[in-house]
Each structure stands twice: as structure tokens, then as C-alpha cells.
Amino acid sequence: MTAPAAEPKLASRAPDVAFIFKKALISALVALVLFSLMIGIRTEAGPAGQLIYWTRFGDLAAVVAAVFGGSIVVELLRQWWGPVGTIRVVPPSVQSTLAVARRAIAPVLLIFTFLVPVIFYDQRYILDLGILVLTYVMLGWGLNVVVGLAGLLDLGYVAFYAVGAYSYALLATNFGLSFWVCLPLAGILAAFWGVLLGFPVLRLRGDYLAIVTLAFGEIIRLVIINWQSLTGGPNGVSGIPRPTFFGIPLTPGDDGLAAKLGIEFSPTHRIVFLFYLILALALLTNWVTIRLRRLPIGRAWEALREDEVACRALGINTTTTKLTAFATGAMFGGFAGAFFATRQGFISPESFTFQESALVLAIVVLGGMGSQLGVALAALTMIGGFELFRGLDQYRMLVFGLAMVLLMIWRPRGLIGHRAPTVFLQHNQAISSDLVKEGHG
Amino acid sequence: MLGGIGSLPGAMLGGLLIGLIETLWSAYFSVEYKDVAAFSILIIVLIFLPTGLLGRPEVEKV
């Protein structure tokens, strides 16, 4: 802490004990009222259908005491940290190292990701986790095009994921087409549905847009569940063929890749191949997005996000801009869906609920909308964190929720909140997030 | 949402409409698609009336 914050801290610490105590007492009272029914009494249906309940006042007292103590700690921390807006001077040496570190995060992360299968070759759990994280990274980057770049709040992104997965599954099981042929087809079909979603929402703003996209996602899921003759309904589609290395299957037989390369076959080969496949797809998404950002269409998206009325006043065709945003985002979702189908070998409508959509949206918002690196880091944090807390059983969601809340308090605009402008003239300037107003819809 | 955000009679009307449509749909057509019908009605209404049935049109200051 530096000089400007020291004086008020010392002067105002003592008289505020009463304030802290009162605040903690009020928090504890609220907690008592809230939790008395939720934790204090536990009910169950008895064997004859009657309601049996027992009380857990010990737990209730513990929770209220924790809230009381936590409240005091938070208040003390807040007073020690100083009022909002105190200027802290960071020493220049730390500043320069931080700047170097910030530039180096992306390449280091990329190199590390390439080397993950090499380092963790025998730990299948880590490889599977890596594949899962990369799938969500790709979904996040795809949704980033719609939400982060074009500013269209899309709550039904899982619909395109489902369309991609089911299109690959049905094409592969009914027509026997290989993965590499079906991948572009899945993307095209998903993009088609993206455009179909785009048409009704052209005139909608803000909340209406969100709800209609949510409704769209739910419609797709319900149609998949109920159209049994086509999609098999809740039974899902099974027996989806695994991917081949450009036509050479990865099996232990004589025509397998292992035999061709002359190395010993091991099931890990397929996992490693899947890992690099999703890595390649995700990097493709990233590369296409970065290139599109510099093209007129990308700049039109960003203009749409900032102010739609001004966009139209400048002559940008908002209809085609919105439709292309949806189509592009949906296409990447479709690719991810096709990959998901081939990785699992079996898909069912339960994997495509609204919760998935909300998770991907949370990843995009947490990472900072519009920032590629932020979305990747957020996906790593959320999915990795989810797995990391698996050892805590019941308290996993609680700790996870707590971590999310803390993250949002610390970084309200997402992990990488500021947006460096895509096009700049001479100096490399980053616009701080509070100077940029987000448009709705 | 169907009735328009911020309008109480709109919410009532929207709720009534959705309930009626869902039950009537499941009575005469297949019962599995009643949620699809409800969502589709919502989307169709929002296409033609972007702020809902009784919603106030949003005035956006530029």
C-alpha cells in the first residue's frame, strides 16, 4: 500500500468497528431468515407417503456464524483496500515485466497446448479433459462471433451444436460418409439453421432477442427428442464411426494407421488424434475470426455491436450483417458438434440442453466479450475448475459458484475486459472498457 | 415476453394465450410438440410485433 491510502486507513479504522459489527449482524440475520427453512429443516417423503422431517439446527447455526464471520472479514478487507478510486502506483519494473508477461501468455499457452499429449501421454484423464476444454474453447470462440463481435445475445447456441452433431451422426450411420466429408456438410447445415434463426430476430433488441434465441434452442431440442423416426428420440444415435486419419482407420488391424507407420498400436493413438483434431478445428475458428475481424464484414459486426442505429445510418446493411454473424457462429458450432459426435460415438438429446448454452455463454462473458484469449482462458478456468473441484463431492457446485462470483467481483468486464481496436492508425492504443458503450441487440 | 416487457396487462394476456394455445394444441394435435407450438407462437408474434403484444415500443436515443 502506498502513501495516499495510508492516512485515511489509519484514521478511519477505529470508529468503524460499530459499523462493521452492525453490518455483519444484519447479514447474519438475513442469512438466518433465508436458511432457516432451507437448511434448518430437512423433509423427505416417508414410506407411506407422509412427510417426515428432522431439524438441523446445528448446521444452521454454523452457516449463520460463517456468514457473520465472513461479513466481518469482507468489511475489514474492504477498509484495508481503501475506497474505490485510490490511485496505486505500480513500480515501473513490475509494470514492464507485467507487459511482457501479458504479451507472452498467448504463445506460451499455444505451445503448451501442442505439447500436452506429449507430456501427458499415459494419463488418459488429462487427455480427455484437454479434449473437453478444447471443445468448449471452440464453442466459446464460435459464440464469440455472435455475442462478442456482433453483440447479438444468443442463448440458443447449443441448437447449432446439436444440428452439427446430429447431421454428422445421421449422415454417417445412414449413408456411410466419412468424417472428413461430413464435417463441411455439418457446418453448412448448421449455418443454414443459423440463417433461419437470424430471420425472425432481425427486428428484435435486447431481451426479446435473447428469449427468441433461447426458444429456438429449445425448439431444436424438442424436435430432436420427439421426431423418433429420424433421430431416434431419447435413445439417441449410437454406433457413430470414429474418425479416420484421412481415410486410414486407427484400428489395430493390418490396414490401420499403426501398421502403416510401423509402430505398435495403442488405444491412446485415437485419443491423441482426437486431441489434435479438435485443436486444429479450434485454431481454424480462431484464425478465421481474426481474419474476418479485419475484413469489412468483421468491422460491420463490431459497428453493429456498438450502435445499431448509427450502423444503419452509415449505410451498412444490418440484415446481411446480422445474418452472416449468425451463420458464421453457427457454422463453427456445427463443426464442434460433428467433432463431439465422433468423439463420443453416441449422442442423445440430453447433451444439448439450455444448460450447455448457458455454460458457453458464461464462458464468453467471463472471458470478456470479443477477446479471443479471454474466451480461451475462461474456458480453461471453468471446465478445468469444474473438474478440479470434483474431489469435493457435494460442495463442488458451491465452491465453483463462489469462485465465479469472486471472479466477477474482481473483473466485472471479464478476464480480458478491454478491447484493443481491430483497426488502428498509428499508435497501438487500447481503449479502456468504460469508454466503450455496448449497444443492445 | 409475449405480452411485452414492462406491461402488466400484457403479461396477463401473454400468460393466458400461452396456456390456451398449449392446451388446445395438445388436445387436437400431437401432445409432444406443445412446447414447440408455444415457442413458435412466441417467435411468430415477435416477428410481426417486435415489442410484444402490448409492449411499449422502445425509444432508442442515438
Coordinates of C-alpha atoms in Angstrom, one line a residue:
Chain A
M1 CA 0.0 0.0 0.0
T2 CA 1.3 3.5 -0.7
A3 CA 1.1 6.8 0.9
P4 CA -2.3 8.2 -0.4
A5 CA -4.2 5.3 1.0
A6 CA -2.3 5.1 4.3
E7 CA -3.7 8.1 6.1
P8 CA -7.4 7.6 5.7
K9 CA -6.9 3.9 6.6
L10 CA -5.4 4.6 10.0
A11 CA -7.7 7.5 10.8
S12 CA -11.0 5.7 10.0
R13 CA -10.3 2.2 11.2
A14 CA -11.3 2.5 14.9
P15 CA -14.7 4.2 14.8
D16 CA -15.9 1.8 12.1
V17 CA -15.9 -1.2 14.4
A18 CA -19.5 -0.4 15.3
F19 CA -20.4 -0.1 11.6
I20 CA -18.8 -3.4 10.7
F21 CA -20.5 -5.1 13.6
K22 CA -23.9 -3.8 12.7
K23 CA -23.4 -4.8 9.0
A24 CA -22.3 -8.3 10.0
L25 CA -25.3 -8.6 12.3
I26 CA -27.7 -7.6 9.6
S27 CA -26.1 -10.1 7.1
A28 CA -26.3 -12.9 9.7
L29 CA -30.0 -12.0 10.4
V30 CA -30.8 -12.2 6.7
A31 CA -28.9 -15.5 6.4
L32 CA -30.9 -16.8 9.4
V33 CA -34.2 -16.0 7.8
L34 CA -33.1 -17.4 4.4
F35 CA -31.6 -20.6 5.6
S36 CA -33.9 -21.4 8.4
L37 CA -36.2 -23.3 6.1
M38 CA -33.6 -24.5 3.6
I39 CA -31.0 -25.8 5.9
G40 CA -32.8 -25.9 9.3
I41 CA -35.5 -28.3 8.3
R42 CA -35.0 -31.3 6.1
T43 CA -38.0 -33.1 4.7
E44 CA -38.5 -36.4 3.0
A45 CA -41.4 -38.5 1.8
G46 CA -41.8 -41.4 4.2
P47 CA -42.6 -45.0 3.2
A48 CA -46.3 -44.4 3.4
G49 CA -46.2 -41.1 1.6
Q50 CA -46.3 -39.0 4.7
L51 CA -44.0 -36.1 5.2
I52 CA -41.2 -36.7 7.7
Y53 CA -38.9 -34.0 8.7
W54 CA -36.0 -33.5 11.0
T55 CA -34.3 -30.4 12.1
R56 CA -30.6 -29.5 11.6
F57 CA -30.2 -26.5 13.8
G58 CA -26.5 -27.3 14.3
D59 CA -25.8 -26.8 10.6
L60 CA -28.0 -23.7 10.6
A61 CA -26.1 -22.2 13.4
A62 CA -22.8 -23.0 11.7
V63 CA -23.9 -21.4 8.5
V64 CA -25.1 -18.2 10.2
A65 CA -21.9 -18.0 12.2
A66 CA -19.9 -18.4 8.9
V67 CA -21.9 -15.6 7.3
F68 CA -21.3 -13.4 10.3
G69 CA -17.6 -14.1 10.4
G70 CA -17.3 -13.8 6.6
S71 CA -19.1 -10.4 6.7
I72 CA -16.7 -9.1 9.2
V73 CA -13.7 -10.3 7.2
V74 CA -15.1 -8.8 3.9
E75 CA -15.7 -5.4 5.6
L76 CA -12.2 -5.4 7.1
L77 CA -10.7 -6.2 3.7
R78 CA -12.7 -3.6 2.0
Q79 CA -11.5 -1.0 4.5
W80 CA -7.9 -2.1 4.2
W81 CA -8.0 -2.0 0.4
G82 CA -9.1 1.7 0.6
P83 CA -12.1 3.4 -1.1
V84 CA -12.8 2.8 -4.7
G85 CA -10.7 5.0 -6.9
T86 CA -7.5 5.3 -4.9
I87 CA -4.5 5.6 -7.1
R88 CA -1.9 2.9 -6.6
V89 CA 1.4 3.5 -8.2
V90 CA 2.9 0.3 -9.6
P91 CA 6.7 0.4 -9.7
P92 CA 8.0 0.6 -13.3
S93 CA 10.0 -2.6 -13.1
V94 CA 6.9 -4.6 -12.2
Q95 CA 4.9 -2.8 -14.9
S96 CA 7.4 -3.7 -17.6
T97 CA 7.5 -7.4 -16.6
L98 CA 3.7 -7.4 -16.5
A99 CA 3.6 -6.0 -20.0
V100 CA 6.0 -8.7 -21.3
A101 CA 4.0 -11.4 -19.5
R102 CA 0.8 -10.2 -21.0
R103 CA 2.1 -10.4 -24.5
A104 CA 3.6 -13.8 -23.9
I105 CA 0.6 -15.5 -22.5
A106 CA -1.0 -16.5 -25.8
P107 CA 2.1 -18.0 -27.5
V108 CA 3.1 -19.8 -24.3
L109 CA -0.4 -21.3 -23.9
L110 CA -0.4 -22.4 -27.5
I111 CA 2.9 -24.1 -27.3
F112 CA 1.8 -25.8 -24.1
T113 CA -1.4 -27.0 -25.7
F114 CA 0.6 -28.5 -28.5
L115 CA 2.8 -30.4 -26.1
V116 CA 0.0 -31.7 -23.8
P117 CA -0.3 -35.1 -25.5
V118 CA 3.5 -35.4 -25.4
I119 CA 3.8 -34.6 -21.7
F120 CA 0.7 -36.4 -20.5
Y121 CA 0.8 -39.3 -22.9
D122 CA -0.1 -42.0 -20.5
Q123 CA -2.6 -40.0 -18.4
R124 CA -5.8 -40.6 -20.4
Y125 CA -7.8 -38.5 -17.9
I126 CA -5.8 -35.4 -18.7
L127 CA -6.1 -36.0 -22.4
D128 CA -9.8 -36.4 -22.2
L129 CA -10.0 -33.3 -20.1
G130 CA -7.9 -31.5 -22.6
I131 CA -10.3 -32.5 -25.4
L132 CA -13.3 -31.3 -23.4
V133 CA -11.6 -28.0 -22.7
L134 CA -10.7 -27.5 -26.3
T135 CA -14.3 -28.4 -27.4
Y136 CA -15.6 -25.6 -25.1
V137 CA -12.9 -23.3 -26.3
M138 CA -14.1 -23.8 -29.8
L139 CA -17.7 -23.3 -28.8
G140 CA -16.7 -20.2 -27.0
W141 CA -14.9 -18.8 -30.0
G142 CA -17.8 -19.6 -32.2
L143 CA -20.3 -17.9 -29.8
N144 CA -17.8 -15.1 -29.5
V145 CA -18.6 -14.2 -33.1
V146 CA -22.2 -13.8 -32.4
V147 CA -22.2 -12.3 -28.9
G148 CA -18.7 -10.7 -28.6
L149 CA -18.2 -9.3 -32.1
A150 CA -21.7 -8.7 -33.3
G151 CA -23.3 -8.0 -29.9
L152 CA -26.3 -10.3 -30.5
L153 CA -27.1 -12.1 -27.3
D154 CA -27.6 -15.7 -28.3
L155 CA -29.0 -18.0 -25.7
G156 CA -29.7 -20.9 -28.0
Y157 CA -26.2 -21.7 -29.3
V158 CA -26.5 -25.3 -28.3
A159 CA -29.0 -25.7 -31.2
F160 CA -26.3 -25.4 -33.8
Y161 CA -24.0 -27.7 -31.8
A162 CA -26.9 -30.3 -31.8
V163 CA -27.5 -29.8 -35.6
G164 CA -23.9 -30.4 -36.3
A165 CA -23.7 -33.5 -34.1
Y166 CA -26.9 -35.0 -35.4
S167 CA -26.2 -34.2 -39.1
Y168 CA -22.8 -36.0 -38.8
A169 CA -24.4 -38.9 -36.9
L170 CA -27.2 -39.4 -39.3
L171 CA -25.2 -38.9 -42.4
A172 CA -22.5 -41.3 -41.2
T173 CA -24.9 -44.0 -40.0
N174 CA -27.3 -43.9 -42.9
F175 CA -25.1 -43.1 -45.8
G176 CA -21.7 -44.2 -44.6
L177 CA -20.0 -41.0 -45.4
S178 CA -16.6 -40.4 -43.8
F179 CA -15.9 -37.8 -41.1
W180 CA -14.0 -35.6 -43.5
V181 CA -16.8 -35.4 -46.0
C182 CA -19.4 -34.8 -43.3
L183 CA -17.5 -32.1 -41.5
P184 CA -18.2 -29.4 -44.1
L185 CA -21.7 -30.7 -44.6
A186 CA -22.4 -30.3 -40.8
G187 CA -21.0 -26.8 -40.9
I188 CA -23.2 -25.9 -43.9
L189 CA -26.3 -27.3 -42.3
A190 CA -25.6 -25.6 -39.1
A191 CA -25.0 -22.3 -40.9
F192 CA -28.3 -22.8 -42.7
W193 CA -30.1 -23.1 -39.4
G194 CA -28.2 -20.1 -38.2
V195 CA -29.6 -18.0 -41.0
L196 CA -33.0 -19.5 -40.3
L197 CA -32.7 -18.3 -36.7
G198 CA -31.5 -14.9 -37.9
F199 CA -34.6 -14.1 -39.9
P200 CA -37.1 -13.8 -37.1
V201 CA -34.8 -11.8 -34.8
L202 CA -33.8 -9.1 -37.3
R203 CA -36.0 -6.5 -35.7
L204 CA -35.6 -7.6 -32.1
R205 CA -33.5 -5.9 -29.5
G206 CA -32.0 -6.9 -26.1
D207 CA -34.2 -9.2 -24.1
Y208 CA -36.5 -10.2 -26.9
L209 CA -33.6 -11.3 -28.9
A210 CA -32.3 -13.4 -26.1
I211 CA -35.6 -15.1 -25.4
V212 CA -36.2 -15.9 -29.1
T213 CA -32.8 -17.5 -29.4
L214 CA -33.5 -19.4 -26.3
A215 CA -36.8 -20.5 -27.7
F216 CA -35.1 -21.6 -30.9
G217 CA -32.6 -23.7 -29.0
E218 CA -35.4 -25.4 -27.1
I219 CA -37.4 -26.0 -30.3
I220 CA -34.5 -27.8 -31.9
R221 CA -34.0 -29.9 -28.8
L222 CA -37.7 -30.8 -28.6
V223 CA -37.9 -31.6 -32.2
I224 CA -34.9 -33.9 -31.9
I225 CA -36.4 -35.7 -28.9
N226 CA -39.8 -36.1 -30.5
W227 CA -39.0 -36.9 -34.1
Q228 CA -38.3 -40.5 -33.3
S229 CA -38.3 -41.9 -36.9
L230 CA -35.5 -39.6 -37.9
T231 CA -33.4 -39.1 -34.9
G232 CA -34.2 -42.0 -32.6
G233 CA -35.6 -39.7 -30.0
P234 CA -34.3 -40.1 -26.5
N235 CA -32.5 -43.2 -27.5
G236 CA -30.1 -41.1 -29.4
V237 CA -27.9 -42.3 -32.3
S238 CA -25.3 -44.8 -31.5
G239 CA -22.6 -46.5 -33.4
I240 CA -21.2 -43.4 -34.9
P241 CA -18.0 -44.2 -36.7
R242 CA -14.7 -42.9 -35.3
P243 CA -12.7 -40.5 -37.3
T244 CA -10.1 -41.8 -39.7
F245 CA -6.7 -40.3 -40.4
F246 CA -7.8 -39.0 -43.9
G247 CA -9.2 -42.4 -44.7
I248 CA -6.8 -44.6 -42.8
P249 CA -8.6 -46.1 -39.8
L250 CA -7.0 -46.1 -36.4
T251 CA -7.5 -49.7 -35.6
P252 CA -5.2 -52.5 -34.6
G253 CA -5.8 -54.3 -37.9
D254 CA -3.4 -54.5 -40.7
D255 CA -4.9 -51.6 -42.6
G256 CA -4.7 -49.4 -39.6
L257 CA -2.5 -46.4 -39.2
A258 CA -0.3 -48.1 -36.7
A259 CA 0.5 -50.9 -39.1
K260 CA 1.2 -48.4 -41.9
L261 CA 3.6 -46.4 -39.8
G262 CA 5.2 -49.5 -38.4
I263 CA 4.6 -48.6 -34.8
E264 CA 2.9 -50.5 -32.0
F265 CA -0.8 -49.9 -31.8
S266 CA -2.2 -48.4 -28.7
P267 CA -5.7 -47.0 -27.9
T268 CA -4.1 -43.8 -26.9
H269 CA -3.4 -43.1 -30.5
R270 CA -7.0 -42.3 -31.2
I271 CA -7.2 -40.0 -28.2
V272 CA -4.2 -38.1 -29.3
F273 CA -5.6 -37.9 -32.8
L274 CA -8.8 -36.5 -31.4
F275 CA -6.9 -34.0 -29.3
Y276 CA -5.0 -32.7 -32.3
L277 CA -8.2 -32.7 -34.4
I278 CA -10.1 -30.5 -32.0
L279 CA -7.0 -28.3 -31.6
A280 CA -6.8 -27.9 -35.3
L281 CA -10.6 -27.1 -35.5
A282 CA -10.3 -24.6 -32.7
L283 CA -7.3 -22.9 -34.2
L284 CA -9.1 -22.7 -37.5
T285 CA -12.0 -21.0 -35.7
N286 CA -9.6 -18.6 -34.1
W287 CA -7.8 -17.8 -37.3
V288 CA -10.9 -17.3 -39.4
T289 CA -12.3 -15.0 -36.7
I290 CA -9.2 -12.9 -36.5
R291 CA -9.0 -12.6 -40.3
L292 CA -12.7 -11.8 -40.5
R293 CA -12.4 -9.1 -38.0
R294 CA -10.1 -7.2 -40.3
L295 CA -12.4 -7.6 -43.3
P296 CA -15.3 -5.2 -43.8
I297 CA -17.7 -7.8 -42.5
G298 CA -15.9 -8.0 -39.2
R299 CA -15.8 -4.3 -38.9
A300 CA -19.5 -4.2 -39.7
W301 CA -20.1 -6.7 -36.9
E302 CA -18.2 -4.6 -34.4
A303 CA -20.1 -1.5 -35.6
L304 CA -23.4 -3.3 -35.1
R305 CA -22.4 -4.2 -31.6
E306 CA -21.6 -0.6 -30.7
D307 CA -24.6 1.2 -32.1
E308 CA -27.1 -0.4 -34.5
V309 CA -28.8 2.8 -35.5
A310 CA -25.6 4.5 -36.3
C311 CA -24.6 1.5 -38.3
R312 CA -27.7 1.7 -40.4
A313 CA -27.2 5.4 -40.8
L314 CA -23.8 4.8 -42.3
G315 CA -25.3 2.5 -44.9
I316 CA -24.2 -0.8 -43.6
N317 CA -26.8 -3.4 -44.4
T318 CA -27.8 -4.6 -40.9
T319 CA -29.8 -7.5 -42.2
T320 CA -26.9 -9.2 -44.0
T321 CA -24.5 -8.3 -41.2
K322 CA -26.7 -10.0 -38.6
L323 CA -27.4 -13.0 -40.8
T324 CA -23.7 -13.5 -41.5
A325 CA -22.9 -13.2 -37.9
F326 CA -25.4 -15.9 -37.0
A327 CA -24.4 -18.1 -39.9
T328 CA -20.7 -17.9 -39.1
G329 CA -21.2 -18.6 -35.4
A330 CA -23.5 -21.5 -36.2
M331 CA -21.0 -23.0 -38.7
F332 CA -18.3 -23.2 -36.0
G333 CA -20.9 -24.7 -33.7
G334 CA -21.7 -27.2 -36.3
F335 CA -18.1 -28.2 -36.7
A336 CA -17.8 -28.6 -32.9
G337 CA -20.9 -30.7 -32.9
A338 CA -19.6 -33.0 -35.6
F339 CA -16.4 -33.5 -33.6
F340 CA -18.4 -34.1 -30.4
A341 CA -20.4 -36.8 -32.2
T342 CA -17.4 -38.6 -33.5
R343 CA -15.5 -38.4 -30.2
Q344 CA -18.3 -39.9 -28.2
G345 CA -19.7 -42.4 -30.6
F346 CA -23.2 -41.9 -29.2
I347 CA -25.3 -38.8 -29.0
S348 CA -28.6 -38.1 -27.4
P349 CA -30.8 -35.0 -26.9
E350 CA -29.7 -34.8 -23.2
S351 CA -26.4 -33.4 -24.2
F352 CA -28.0 -30.4 -25.8
T353 CA -29.9 -28.7 -23.1
F354 CA -30.1 -25.0 -22.3
Q355 CA -27.6 -25.5 -19.6
E356 CA -24.9 -26.2 -22.2
S357 CA -25.9 -23.0 -23.9
A358 CA -25.7 -21.1 -20.7
L359 CA -22.3 -22.6 -19.9
V360 CA -20.9 -21.5 -23.2
L361 CA -22.4 -18.0 -22.8
A362 CA -20.9 -17.8 -19.3
I363 CA -17.5 -18.7 -20.8
V364 CA -17.8 -16.0 -23.4
V365 CA -18.9 -13.3 -20.9
L366 CA -16.4 -14.4 -18.3
G367 CA -13.6 -14.2 -20.8
G368 CA -14.6 -10.7 -21.9
M369 CA -16.8 -10.4 -24.9
G370 CA -14.8 -10.1 -28.1
S371 CA -11.5 -11.2 -26.8
Q372 CA -10.1 -14.5 -28.2
L373 CA -7.5 -15.1 -25.5
G374 CA -10.0 -14.2 -22.8
V375 CA -12.5 -16.8 -24.0
A376 CA -9.8 -19.5 -24.1
L377 CA -8.7 -18.7 -20.6
A378 CA -12.2 -18.6 -19.3
A379 CA -13.0 -22.0 -20.9
L380 CA -9.9 -23.4 -19.3
T381 CA -10.8 -21.9 -15.9
M382 CA -14.4 -23.0 -15.9
I383 CA -14.1 -26.5 -17.3
G384 CA -10.8 -27.1 -15.6
G385 CA -12.1 -25.7 -12.4
F386 CA -15.2 -27.8 -12.6
E387 CA -13.0 -30.9 -12.9
L388 CA -10.6 -29.7 -10.3
F389 CA -13.2 -29.4 -7.7
R390 CA -14.5 -33.0 -8.4
G391 CA -12.8 -34.2 -5.2
L392 CA -15.2 -32.1 -3.1
D393 CA -18.4 -34.0 -4.0
Q394 CA -21.3 -32.1 -2.7
Y395 CA -19.6 -28.8 -2.2
R396 CA -18.3 -28.7 -5.7
M397 CA -21.1 -26.5 -7.2
L398 CA -20.9 -24.3 -4.1
V399 CA -17.2 -23.7 -4.4
F400 CA -17.5 -23.3 -8.1
G401 CA -20.3 -20.7 -7.8
L402 CA -18.2 -18.9 -5.2
A403 CA -15.2 -18.9 -7.5
M404 CA -17.4 -17.4 -10.3
V405 CA -18.8 -14.7 -8.0
L406 CA -15.3 -13.8 -6.8
L407 CA -14.1 -13.7 -10.4
M408 CA -16.9 -11.4 -11.4
I409 CA -16.2 -9.1 -8.5
W410 CA -12.6 -8.9 -9.3
R411 CA -13.0 -8.5 -13.0
P412 CA -16.5 -7.2 -13.9
R413 CA -15.8 -6.9 -17.6
G414 CA -14.4 -10.4 -17.9
L415 CA -10.9 -11.7 -17.7
I416 CA -9.6 -9.6 -20.6
G417 CA -12.0 -6.8 -20.4
H418 CA -10.5 -4.1 -22.5
R419 CA -10.9 -4.3 -26.3
A420 CA -8.0 -3.3 -28.4
P421 CA -9.4 -1.8 -31.5
T422 CA -9.2 -4.1 -34.6
V423 CA -8.2 -1.3 -36.9
F424 CA -5.9 1.5 -35.7
L425 CA -4.0 4.2 -37.4
Q426 CA -0.5 4.8 -36.0
H427 CA -0.2 4.1 -32.3
N428 CA -1.2 0.9 -30.6
Q429 CA -3.8 2.1 -28.2
A430 CA -6.1 0.1 -26.0
I431 CA -9.5 1.6 -25.3
S432 CA -10.4 1.0 -21.7
S433 CA -13.6 -0.7 -21.2
D434 CA -15.5 2.1 -19.5
L435 CA -15.2 4.3 -22.6
V436 CA -16.9 1.8 -24.8
K437 CA -20.7 1.6 -24.7
E438 CA -22.3 -1.6 -25.8
G439 CA -25.3 -1.4 -28.0
H440 CA -28.2 -3.7 -27.4
G441 CA -29.3 -6.4 -29.9
Chain B
M1 CA -42.3 -11.6 -23.1
L2 CA -45.2 -12.4 -25.3
G3 CA -47.2 -9.6 -23.8
G4 CA -44.4 -7.1 -23.9
I5 CA -41.9 -6.3 -21.2
G6 CA -43.0 -3.7 -18.8
S7 CA -46.7 -4.0 -19.4
L8 CA -48.7 -5.8 -16.7
P9 CA -51.9 -6.4 -18.8
G10 CA -49.6 -7.7 -21.5
A11 CA -48.1 -10.2 -19.1
M12 CA -51.6 -11.4 -18.2
L13 CA -52.6 -11.6 -21.8
G14 CA -49.5 -13.4 -22.7
G15 CA -49.8 -15.9 -19.9
L16 CA -53.4 -16.6 -20.9
L17 CA -52.6 -17.0 -24.5
I18 CA -49.7 -19.4 -23.9
G19 CA -51.8 -21.5 -21.6
L20 CA -54.7 -21.7 -24.0
I21 CA -52.5 -22.4 -27.0
E22 CA -50.6 -25.2 -25.3
T23 CA -53.7 -27.0 -24.0
L24 CA -55.6 -26.6 -27.2
W25 CA -52.7 -27.8 -29.3
S26 CA -52.2 -30.9 -27.2
A27 CA -55.9 -31.6 -27.4
Y28 CA -56.1 -31.5 -31.2
F29 CA -52.6 -32.2 -32.4
S30 CA -49.7 -34.3 -31.1
V31 CA -49.0 -33.7 -27.4
E32 CA -45.2 -33.9 -27.7
Y33 CA -44.9 -30.8 -29.7
K34 CA -46.9 -28.5 -27.4
D35 CA -43.8 -26.7 -26.2
V36 CA -42.6 -26.3 -29.7
A37 CA -46.0 -24.8 -30.5
A38 CA -45.8 -22.4 -27.6
F39 CA -42.3 -21.2 -28.6
S40 CA -43.3 -21.0 -32.2
I41 CA -46.2 -18.7 -31.4
L42 CA -43.9 -16.6 -29.4
I43 CA -41.5 -16.3 -32.3
I44 CA -44.2 -15.6 -34.8
V45 CA -45.7 -12.8 -32.6
L46 CA -42.3 -11.3 -32.1
I47 CA -41.6 -11.3 -35.8
F48 CA -44.6 -9.2 -36.5
L49 CA -44.7 -7.2 -33.3
P50 CA -41.1 -6.7 -32.1
T51 CA -42.1 -5.4 -28.7
G52 CA -44.7 -8.0 -27.8
L53 CA -48.5 -7.7 -27.9
L54 CA -49.0 -4.8 -25.6
G55 CA -45.4 -3.7 -25.2
R56 CA -44.4 -0.1 -25.4
P57 CA -42.1 0.4 -28.4
E58 CA -38.6 1.2 -27.3
V59 CA -37.3 4.6 -28.0
E60 CA -33.6 4.5 -28.6
K61 CA -31.7 7.7 -28.1
V62 CA -28.9 8.0 -30.6

